[in-house]
């Protein structure tokens, strides 16, 4: 009897891309699927926005990943305020996967954050951490994304765009963690990943932003911020893996399973999923 040998998955350090002006970049290559196959390297990239991409970053994307497609999950005001760096031969697709109710909430009563670096962003979030409305929005963000029919349609378009891309693909939101994280989760589902792999990849944004999360959490705690304030910081500067897993449970309860959600709500058929696996797995 032949035994299937499952290779060890690529580590966070191995997957991290050493960009100079792009945050939270990592190659999806090296992740191991439930059947033992691996995602091919140098084909699929998730990251923060490309507004500050340097010449060196462009060289990496063009020479190493042969980039042909970028998917931008930011809402229009974000994309206009901090537009992606344009690269020759690359097709840019804008798919705002944040529900309109949240766009309204994010766009009012706060300064423009699109061009802020993480240092400036953390200072702003320290203020919002103490506001109950902001804390509630942080908890409701993921369920709102996955149940919104327009977001579902756009994530389906994203998966089909990845399937038909002629070269390397990159997708991002602002910081490359929440909306981009869901894009990665749905893509990994279509590729046949286990829940453990999907959750682990999502959680790795917390490693990318760890120093900011810990520093600001301590600052909020020192100002007598309670558990809700600290949870807000951890969710907004990093990601809330707890909220992510609760939302995966919600998908199971409401739609049957994550796989059924991809097929039925996103409209990405089983045949398309098989084509995707043939293209991106080895």
Short mmCIF file of C-alpha atoms in Angstrom, two decimals:
data_model
loop_
_atom_site.label_atom_id
_atom_site.label_comp_id
_atom_site.label_asym_id
_atom_site.label_seq_id
_atom_site.Cartn_x
_atom_site.Cartn_y
_atom_site.Cartn_z
CA UNK A 1 0.00 0.00 0.00
CA UNK A 2 1.34 3.41 -1.01
CA UNK A 3 1.36 5.99 1.74
CA UNK A 4 0.68 9.64 0.97
CA UNK A 5 3.47 11.86 2.29
CA UNK A 6 2.28 15.30 3.33
CA UNK A 7 5.00 17.94 3.15
CA UNK A 8 5.45 20.43 5.93
CA UNK A 9 3.75 23.76 5.20
CA UNK A 10 5.82 26.85 4.52
CA UNK A 11 6.37 28.95 7.62
CA UNK A 12 5.30 32.57 8.06
CA UNK A 13 8.92 33.68 7.64
CA UNK A 14 9.30 31.67 4.43
CA UNK A 15 6.11 33.15 2.99
CA UNK A 16 6.76 36.77 3.98
CA UNK A 17 7.77 39.01 1.06
CA UNK A 18 10.42 41.59 1.83
CA UNK A 19 8.66 44.61 0.39
CA UNK A 20 9.98 48.09 1.18
CA UNK A 21 6.77 50.08 0.77
CA UNK A 22 3.99 47.48 0.93
CA UNK A 23 2.79 46.13 4.26
CA UNK A 24 1.76 42.61 5.24
CA UNK A 25 2.86 40.97 2.01
CA UNK A 26 3.11 37.21 1.79
CA UNK A 27 3.18 34.49 -0.82
CA UNK A 28 0.36 31.96 -0.53
CA UNK A 29 2.73 29.38 -1.98
CA UNK A 30 3.73 26.51 0.28
CA UNK A 31 0.42 26.17 2.12
CA UNK A 32 -0.64 22.52 2.26
CA UNK A 33 -4.19 21.54 1.33
CA UNK A 34 -6.26 18.80 2.91
CA UNK A 35 -5.31 16.31 0.18
CA UNK A 36 -1.59 16.93 0.68
CA UNK A 37 -1.05 19.14 -2.35
CA UNK A 38 0.71 22.47 -1.96
CA UNK A 39 -0.10 25.89 -3.36
CA UNK A 40 2.44 26.72 -6.05
CA UNK A 41 4.92 29.41 -5.13
CA UNK A 42 5.30 32.81 -6.80
CA UNK A 43 1.76 32.93 -8.17
CA UNK A 44 -0.57 34.26 -5.46
CA UNK A 45 0.16 37.26 -3.22
CA UNK A 46 -1.87 38.96 -0.48
CA UNK A 47 -0.81 42.33 0.88
CA UNK A 48 -1.69 45.84 1.95
CA UNK A 49 -2.29 48.55 -0.65
CA UNK A 50 0.27 49.47 -3.29
CA UNK A 51 0.21 53.25 -2.82
CA UNK A 52 3.77 53.36 -1.46
CA UNK A 53 5.18 50.50 -3.56
CA UNK A 54 8.81 51.24 -4.41
CA UNK A 55 10.73 50.49 -7.58
CA UNK A 56 12.24 47.52 -5.76
CA UNK A 57 8.76 46.26 -4.87
CA UNK A 58 7.67 46.54 -8.48
CA UNK A 59 10.72 44.55 -9.53
CA UNK A 60 9.80 41.76 -7.11
CA UNK A 61 6.23 41.65 -8.36
CA UNK A 62 7.19 41.69 -12.02
CA UNK A 63 10.29 39.47 -11.99
CA UNK A 64 9.45 36.96 -9.27
CA UNK A 65 5.66 36.78 -9.49
CA UNK A 66 5.15 37.81 -13.13
CA UNK A 67 2.25 39.93 -11.91
CA UNK A 68 -0.64 40.47 -14.33
CA UNK A 69 -3.64 41.07 -12.05
CA UNK A 70 -4.35 43.20 -8.97
CA UNK A 71 -7.65 43.04 -7.07
CA UNK A 72 -8.39 45.99 -4.79
CA UNK A 73 -11.04 45.39 -2.10
CA UNK A 74 -11.03 48.95 -0.75
CA UNK A 75 -14.03 51.25 -1.05
CA UNK A 76 -13.87 54.07 -3.58
CA UNK A 77 -12.76 56.87 -1.25
CA UNK A 78 -9.88 54.74 0.06
CA UNK A 79 -8.73 53.87 -3.44
CA UNK A 80 -8.96 57.47 -4.66
CA UNK A 81 -7.10 58.86 -1.65
CA UNK A 82 -4.23 56.38 -1.87
CA UNK A 83 -4.28 54.92 -5.41
CA UNK A 84 -2.28 51.83 -6.21
CA UNK A 85 0.99 52.34 -8.00
CA UNK A 86 0.37 51.60 -11.66
CA UNK A 87 2.55 48.93 -13.23
CA UNK A 88 2.78 48.35 -16.96
CA UNK A 89 1.04 45.21 -18.16
CA UNK A 90 -1.00 44.78 -14.98
CA UNK A 91 -4.80 44.72 -14.96
CA UNK A 92 -6.40 46.44 -11.93
CA UNK A 93 -9.86 45.39 -10.74
CA UNK A 94 -11.70 47.32 -8.01
CA UNK A 95 -14.17 45.26 -5.96
CA UNK A 96 -15.34 47.03 -2.79
CA UNK A 97 -16.15 44.16 -0.43
CA UNK A 98 -17.01 46.35 2.55
CA UNK A 99 -20.83 46.66 2.95
CA UNK A 100 -22.23 50.13 2.32
CA UNK A 101 -23.42 50.52 5.92
CA UNK A 102 -19.85 50.08 7.12
CA UNK A 103 -18.49 52.42 4.45
CA UNK A 104 -20.78 55.13 5.81
CA UNK A 105 -19.64 54.42 9.37
CA UNK A 106 -15.96 54.42 8.42
CA UNK A 107 -16.23 57.56 6.29
CA UNK A 108 -17.89 59.93 8.78
CA UNK A 109 -16.59 61.62 11.92
CA UNK A 110 -12.98 60.62 11.37
CA UNK A 111 -10.01 61.95 9.38
CA UNK A 112 -8.82 60.41 6.15
CA UNK A 113 -6.80 57.31 7.08
CA UNK A 114 -6.01 55.97 3.62
CA UNK A 115 -2.53 57.51 3.44
CA UNK A 116 -1.61 56.93 7.09
CA UNK A 117 1.20 54.60 8.01
CA UNK A 118 0.69 52.20 10.89
CA UNK A 119 2.28 54.57 13.41
CA UNK A 120 -0.25 57.31 12.64
CA UNK A 121 -3.09 54.81 12.37
CA UNK A 122 -2.44 53.38 15.82
CA UNK A 123 -2.54 56.84 17.38
CA UNK A 124 -5.96 57.42 15.84
CA UNK A 125 -7.30 54.02 16.88
CA UNK A 126 -6.27 54.64 20.48
CA UNK A 127 -9.00 57.26 20.57
CA UNK A 128 -11.70 55.08 19.01
CA UNK A 129 -10.91 52.13 21.28
CA UNK A 130 -12.96 53.70 24.08
CA UNK A 131 -16.09 54.32 21.98
CA UNK A 132 -18.85 51.65 22.35
CA UNK A 133 -20.08 52.28 18.80
CA UNK A 134 -16.64 51.60 17.37
CA UNK A 135 -16.28 48.47 19.51
CA UNK A 136 -19.63 47.20 18.20
CA UNK A 137 -18.65 47.86 14.58
CA UNK A 138 -15.46 45.87 15.05
CA UNK A 139 -17.46 42.87 16.30
CA UNK A 140 -20.01 43.09 13.48
CA UNK A 141 -17.61 43.70 10.59
CA UNK A 142 -16.91 40.11 9.55
CA UNK A 143 -20.53 38.88 9.72
CA UNK A 144 -21.56 41.92 7.68
CA UNK A 145 -18.98 41.16 5.00
CA UNK A 146 -19.93 37.51 4.53
CA UNK A 147 -23.71 38.05 4.55
CA UNK A 148 -23.76 41.08 2.23
CA UNK A 149 -24.95 39.98 -1.22
CA UNK A 150 -22.82 42.53 -3.07
CA UNK A 151 -19.71 41.46 -1.16
CA UNK A 152 -20.53 37.86 -2.02
CA UNK A 153 -20.82 38.76 -5.70
CA UNK A 154 -17.51 40.61 -5.66
CA UNK A 155 -15.65 37.79 -3.92
CA UNK A 156 -17.07 35.44 -6.55
CA UNK A 157 -15.74 37.75 -9.27
CA UNK A 158 -12.39 37.73 -7.50
CA UNK A 159 -12.21 33.93 -7.54
CA UNK A 160 -13.06 33.83 -11.24
CA UNK A 161 -10.45 36.52 -11.87
CA UNK A 162 -7.82 34.40 -10.11
CA UNK A 163 -8.89 31.38 -12.15
CA UNK A 164 -8.49 33.16 -15.48
CA UNK A 165 -5.40 35.26 -14.70
CA UNK A 166 -2.58 34.92 -17.22
CA UNK A 167 0.16 35.45 -14.64
CA UNK A 168 0.67 36.26 -10.99
CA UNK A 169 -2.19 37.62 -8.89
CA UNK A 170 -2.14 40.06 -5.97
CA UNK A 171 -5.14 41.10 -3.87
CA UNK A 172 -5.29 43.69 -1.13
CA UNK A 173 -7.42 46.04 0.93
CA UNK A 174 -5.95 48.88 2.99
CA UNK A 175 -3.70 46.98 5.42
CA UNK A 176 -4.08 43.55 3.81
CA UNK A 177 -5.69 41.88 6.80
CA UNK A 178 -9.52 41.90 6.99
CA UNK A 179 -11.04 42.15 3.51
CA UNK A 180 -7.89 40.69 1.95
CA UNK A 181 -7.93 38.05 4.68
CA UNK A 182 -11.41 36.98 3.70
CA UNK A 183 -10.34 36.89 0.07
CA UNK A 184 -7.52 34.53 1.04
CA UNK A 185 -9.86 32.41 3.15
CA UNK A 186 -12.34 31.98 0.32
CA UNK A 187 -9.59 31.25 -2.19
CA UNK A 188 -8.07 28.66 0.13
CA UNK A 189 -11.50 27.08 0.57
CA UNK A 190 -11.85 26.75 -3.20
CA UNK A 191 -8.35 25.22 -3.32
CA UNK A 192 -9.32 22.60 -0.73
CA UNK A 193 -7.70 23.89 2.47
CA UNK A 194 -8.73 22.71 5.90
CA UNK A 195 -10.23 25.13 8.39
CA UNK A 196 -7.02 24.99 10.44
CA UNK A 197 -4.94 26.20 7.48
CA UNK A 198 -7.45 28.94 6.67
CA UNK A 199 -7.51 30.20 10.26
CA UNK A 200 -3.72 30.05 10.58
CA UNK A 201 -3.20 32.11 7.43
CA UNK A 202 -5.73 34.70 8.61
CA UNK A 203 -4.08 34.93 12.02
CA UNK A 204 -0.65 35.59 10.54
CA UNK A 205 -1.56 39.25 9.99
CA UNK A 206 -1.19 39.50 13.76
CA UNK A 207 2.48 38.63 13.32
CA UNK A 208 2.88 41.30 10.66
CA UNK A 209 1.50 43.98 12.98
CA UNK A 210 2.53 42.47 16.32
CA UNK A 211 4.67 45.35 17.55
CA UNK A 212 1.86 47.84 16.92
CA UNK A 213 -0.79 45.61 18.50
CA UNK A 214 1.19 45.02 21.68
CA UNK A 215 2.33 48.61 22.08
CA UNK A 216 -1.10 50.12 21.59
CA UNK A 217 -2.87 47.46 23.67
CA UNK A 218 -0.54 48.31 26.54
CA UNK A 219 -1.20 52.02 26.05
CA UNK A 220 -4.97 51.53 26.10
CA UNK A 221 -4.71 49.28 29.15
CA UNK A 222 -2.63 51.90 30.96
CA UNK A 223 -5.41 54.41 30.31
CA UNK A 224 -7.77 52.01 32.12
CA UNK A 225 -9.31 50.69 28.95
CA UNK A 226 -11.29 47.53 29.65
CA UNK A 227 -11.37 44.25 27.78
CA UNK A 228 -13.60 45.74 25.05
CA UNK A 229 -11.12 48.55 24.36
CA UNK A 230 -8.19 46.15 24.17
CA UNK A 231 -10.19 43.76 21.97
CA UNK A 232 -10.95 46.66 19.63
CA UNK A 233 -7.24 47.44 19.28
CA UNK A 234 -6.36 43.83 18.63
CA UNK A 235 -9.11 43.61 15.98
CA UNK A 236 -8.39 46.89 14.22
CA UNK A 237 -4.59 47.02 14.32
CA UNK A 238 -4.20 43.29 13.83
CA UNK A 239 -7.08 40.90 13.21
CA UNK A 240 -9.57 39.30 15.57
CA UNK A 241 -9.07 35.60 14.96
CA UNK A 242 -11.81 34.97 17.53
CA UNK A 243 -14.30 37.02 15.48
CA UNK A 244 -13.09 35.30 12.32
CA UNK A 245 -13.76 31.84 13.75
CA UNK A 246 -17.16 32.91 15.05
CA UNK A 247 -17.98 34.11 11.55
CA UNK A 248 -16.87 30.79 10.07
CA UNK A 249 -19.30 29.16 12.51
CA UNK A 250 -22.00 31.58 11.31
CA UNK A 251 -21.33 30.52 7.72
CA UNK A 252 -21.70 26.86 8.72
CA UNK A 253 -24.99 27.59 10.48
CA UNK A 254 -26.46 29.85 7.80
CA UNK A 255 -25.12 28.31 4.59
CA UNK A 256 -24.19 24.72 5.49
CA UNK A 257 -20.40 24.94 5.21
CA UNK A 258 -17.67 27.19 3.89
CA UNK A 259 -17.44 25.03 0.75
CA UNK A 260 -21.17 25.35 0.13
CA UNK A 261 -20.90 29.09 0.70
CA UNK A 262 -18.23 29.38 -2.00
CA UNK A 263 -20.30 27.33 -4.43
CA UNK A 264 -23.75 28.72 -3.72
CA UNK A 265 -23.35 32.26 -2.38
CA UNK A 266 -20.27 33.18 -4.39
CA UNK A 267 -21.39 31.22 -7.44
CA UNK A 268 -18.00 29.56 -7.87
CA UNK A 269 -18.88 26.10 -9.16
CA UNK A 270 -17.28 22.78 -8.30
CA UNK A 271 -15.95 22.58 -11.85
CA UNK A 272 -14.33 25.99 -11.49
CA UNK A 273 -12.84 24.91 -8.17
CA UNK A 274 -11.30 21.87 -9.84
CA UNK A 275 -9.83 24.08 -12.57
CA UNK A 276 -8.46 26.41 -9.90
CA UNK A 277 -6.79 23.48 -8.10
CA UNK A 278 -5.27 22.18 -11.33
CA UNK A 279 -3.79 25.62 -11.99
CA UNK A 280 -2.46 26.55 -8.55
CA UNK A 281 -1.69 23.27 -6.75
CA UNK A 282 1.17 20.83 -7.13
#
